[in-house]
Short mmCIF file of C-alpha atoms in Angstrom, two decimals:
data_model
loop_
_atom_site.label_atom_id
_atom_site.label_comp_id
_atom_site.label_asym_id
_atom_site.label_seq_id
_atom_site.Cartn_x
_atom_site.Cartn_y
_atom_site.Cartn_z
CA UNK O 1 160.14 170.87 132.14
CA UNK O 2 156.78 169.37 131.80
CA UNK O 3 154.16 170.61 128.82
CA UNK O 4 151.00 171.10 131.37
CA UNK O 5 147.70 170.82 129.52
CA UNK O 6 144.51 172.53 130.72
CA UNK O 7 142.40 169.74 131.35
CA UNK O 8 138.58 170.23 131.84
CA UNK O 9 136.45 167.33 133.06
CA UNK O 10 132.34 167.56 133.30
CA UNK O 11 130.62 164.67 135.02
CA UNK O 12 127.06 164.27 135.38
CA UNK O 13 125.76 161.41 138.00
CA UNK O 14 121.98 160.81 137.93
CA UNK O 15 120.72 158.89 141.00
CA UNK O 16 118.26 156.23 140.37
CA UNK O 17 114.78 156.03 142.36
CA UNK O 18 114.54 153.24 144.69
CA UNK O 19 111.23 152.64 141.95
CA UNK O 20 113.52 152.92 139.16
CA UNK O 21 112.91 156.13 138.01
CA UNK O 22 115.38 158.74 137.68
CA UNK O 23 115.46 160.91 140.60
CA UNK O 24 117.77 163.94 140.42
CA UNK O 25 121.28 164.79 138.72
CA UNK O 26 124.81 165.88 140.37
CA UNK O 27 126.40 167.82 137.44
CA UNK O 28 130.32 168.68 138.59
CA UNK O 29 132.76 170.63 136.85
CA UNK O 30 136.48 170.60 136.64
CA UNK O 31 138.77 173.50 135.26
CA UNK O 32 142.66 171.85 136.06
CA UNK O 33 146.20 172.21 134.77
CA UNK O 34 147.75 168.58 134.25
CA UNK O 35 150.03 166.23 131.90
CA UNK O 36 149.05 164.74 128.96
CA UNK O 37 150.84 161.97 127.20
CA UNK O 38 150.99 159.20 124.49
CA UNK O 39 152.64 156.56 125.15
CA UNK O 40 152.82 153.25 122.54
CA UNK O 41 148.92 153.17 122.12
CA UNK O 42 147.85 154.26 125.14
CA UNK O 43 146.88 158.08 125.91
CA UNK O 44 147.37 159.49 129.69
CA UNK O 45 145.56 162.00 131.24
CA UNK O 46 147.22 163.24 134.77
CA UNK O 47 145.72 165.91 137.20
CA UNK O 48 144.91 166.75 140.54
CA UNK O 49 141.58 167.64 141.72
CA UNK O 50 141.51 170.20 145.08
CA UNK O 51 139.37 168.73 148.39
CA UNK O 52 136.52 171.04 148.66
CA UNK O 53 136.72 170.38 152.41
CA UNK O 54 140.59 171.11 152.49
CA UNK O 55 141.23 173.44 149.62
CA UNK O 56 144.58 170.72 149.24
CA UNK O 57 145.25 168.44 146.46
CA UNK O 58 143.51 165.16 146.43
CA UNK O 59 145.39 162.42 144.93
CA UNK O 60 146.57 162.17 141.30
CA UNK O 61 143.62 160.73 139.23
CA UNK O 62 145.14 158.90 135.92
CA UNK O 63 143.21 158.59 133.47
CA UNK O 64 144.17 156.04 130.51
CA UNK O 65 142.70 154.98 126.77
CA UNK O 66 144.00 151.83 125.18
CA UNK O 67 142.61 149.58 122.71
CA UNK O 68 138.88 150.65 122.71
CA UNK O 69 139.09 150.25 126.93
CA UNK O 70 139.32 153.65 129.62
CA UNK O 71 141.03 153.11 133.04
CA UNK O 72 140.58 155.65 135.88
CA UNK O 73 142.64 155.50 138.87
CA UNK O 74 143.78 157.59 141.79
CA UNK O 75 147.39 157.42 143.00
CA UNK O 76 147.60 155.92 146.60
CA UNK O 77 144.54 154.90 146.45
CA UNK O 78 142.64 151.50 145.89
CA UNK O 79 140.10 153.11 143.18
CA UNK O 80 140.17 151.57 140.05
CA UNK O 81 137.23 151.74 137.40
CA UNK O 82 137.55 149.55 134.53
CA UNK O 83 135.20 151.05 131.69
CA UNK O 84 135.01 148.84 128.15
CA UNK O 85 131.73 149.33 126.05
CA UNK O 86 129.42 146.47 126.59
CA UNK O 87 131.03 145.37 129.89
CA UNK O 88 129.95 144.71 133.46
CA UNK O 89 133.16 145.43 135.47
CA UNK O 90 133.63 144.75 139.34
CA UNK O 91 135.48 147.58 140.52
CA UNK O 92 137.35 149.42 143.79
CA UNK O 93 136.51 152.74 144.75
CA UNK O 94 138.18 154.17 147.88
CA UNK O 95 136.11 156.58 150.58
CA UNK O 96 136.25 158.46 153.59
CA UNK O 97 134.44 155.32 155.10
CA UNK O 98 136.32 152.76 153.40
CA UNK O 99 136.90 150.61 149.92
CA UNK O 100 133.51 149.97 148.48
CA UNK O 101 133.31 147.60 145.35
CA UNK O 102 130.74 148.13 142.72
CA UNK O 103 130.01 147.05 139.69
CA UNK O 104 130.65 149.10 136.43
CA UNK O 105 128.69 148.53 133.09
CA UNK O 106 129.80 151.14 130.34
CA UNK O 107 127.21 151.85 127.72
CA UNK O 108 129.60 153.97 125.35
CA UNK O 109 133.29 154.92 125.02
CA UNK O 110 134.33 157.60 122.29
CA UNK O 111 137.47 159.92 122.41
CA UNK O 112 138.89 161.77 119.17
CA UNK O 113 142.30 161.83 121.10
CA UNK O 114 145.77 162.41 119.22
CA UNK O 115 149.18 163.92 120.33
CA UNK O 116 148.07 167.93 120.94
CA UNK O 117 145.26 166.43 123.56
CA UNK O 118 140.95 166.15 122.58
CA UNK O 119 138.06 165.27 123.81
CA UNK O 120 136.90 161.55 125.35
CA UNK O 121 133.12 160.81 126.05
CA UNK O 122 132.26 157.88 128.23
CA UNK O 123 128.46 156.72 129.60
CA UNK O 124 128.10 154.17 132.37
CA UNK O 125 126.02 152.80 135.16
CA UNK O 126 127.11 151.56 138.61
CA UNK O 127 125.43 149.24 140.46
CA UNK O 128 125.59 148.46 144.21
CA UNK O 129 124.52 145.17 145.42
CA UNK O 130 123.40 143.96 141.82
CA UNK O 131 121.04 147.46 141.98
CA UNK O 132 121.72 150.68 139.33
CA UNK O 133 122.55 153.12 141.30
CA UNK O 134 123.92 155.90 139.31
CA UNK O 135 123.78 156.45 135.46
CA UNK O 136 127.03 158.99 134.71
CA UNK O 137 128.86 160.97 131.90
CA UNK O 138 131.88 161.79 132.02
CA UNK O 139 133.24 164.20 129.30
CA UNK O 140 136.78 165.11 129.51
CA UNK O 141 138.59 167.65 127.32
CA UNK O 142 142.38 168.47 126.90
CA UNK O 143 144.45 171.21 125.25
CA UNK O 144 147.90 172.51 125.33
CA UNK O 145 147.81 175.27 128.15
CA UNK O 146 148.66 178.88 126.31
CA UNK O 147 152.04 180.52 128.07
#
């Protein structure tokens, strides 16, 4: 059997002003039971999220640190953000309307990570047609779930 891990993830999305100026936050938070795993030098972070619309399991998000670089992915899906301080990533992000590709710069990357789980911090911007859109956190943290 599987350890699970209680894994919660906060992420804060600011939306930019079409003058620039910040104009209001999305603050979301996630309380979920997944897997957690180190592998070679990679560290894995598995869960599912529920649909708010559907109260059913959205795809498996994946979420993996290696060498000073953080991949997020969603099983079945094309989404893939590429996050490596001092970057500017194209990326794929699947929606209900369709792929959309955007481009990912990440400002900072920190996790204090090891084999009983942690915390990782990440800060990034995504811009849509060469324009910030959103400036986001993400802070996710992981422990052994208690029996």
């Amino acid at each position: 059997m599987k350890e699970e891990f209680v894994i919660q993830i906060t992420g804060v999305q600011t939306y930019i002003g079409q003058n620039g100026d910040d104009d209001y936050d999305d603050k979301i938070v996630i309380d979920t039971l997944g897997s957690y795993s180190v592998k070679n030098s990679g560290k894995f972070i598995a869960y599912h999220e529920m649909d708010p619309d559907t109260g059913k399991k959205a795809p498996l998000s994946i979420v993996k640190v290696e060498d000073g670089k953080m991949t997020m992915s969603k099983s079945g899906a094309a989404t893939k953000l590429e996050l490596e301080p001092g970057q500017h990533k194209i990326c794929a992000y699947d929606t209900p309307y369709g792929a959309l590709t955007m481009g990912i710069k990440t400002h900072e990357l920190r996790h204090e990570l090891d084999e009983n789980g942690g915390e990782l911090f990440v800060r990034y911007s995504i811009y849509l047609n060469n324009t910030i859109s959103t400036r986001n956190t993400v802070h996710i943290r992981v422990k052994r779930a208690e029996l």
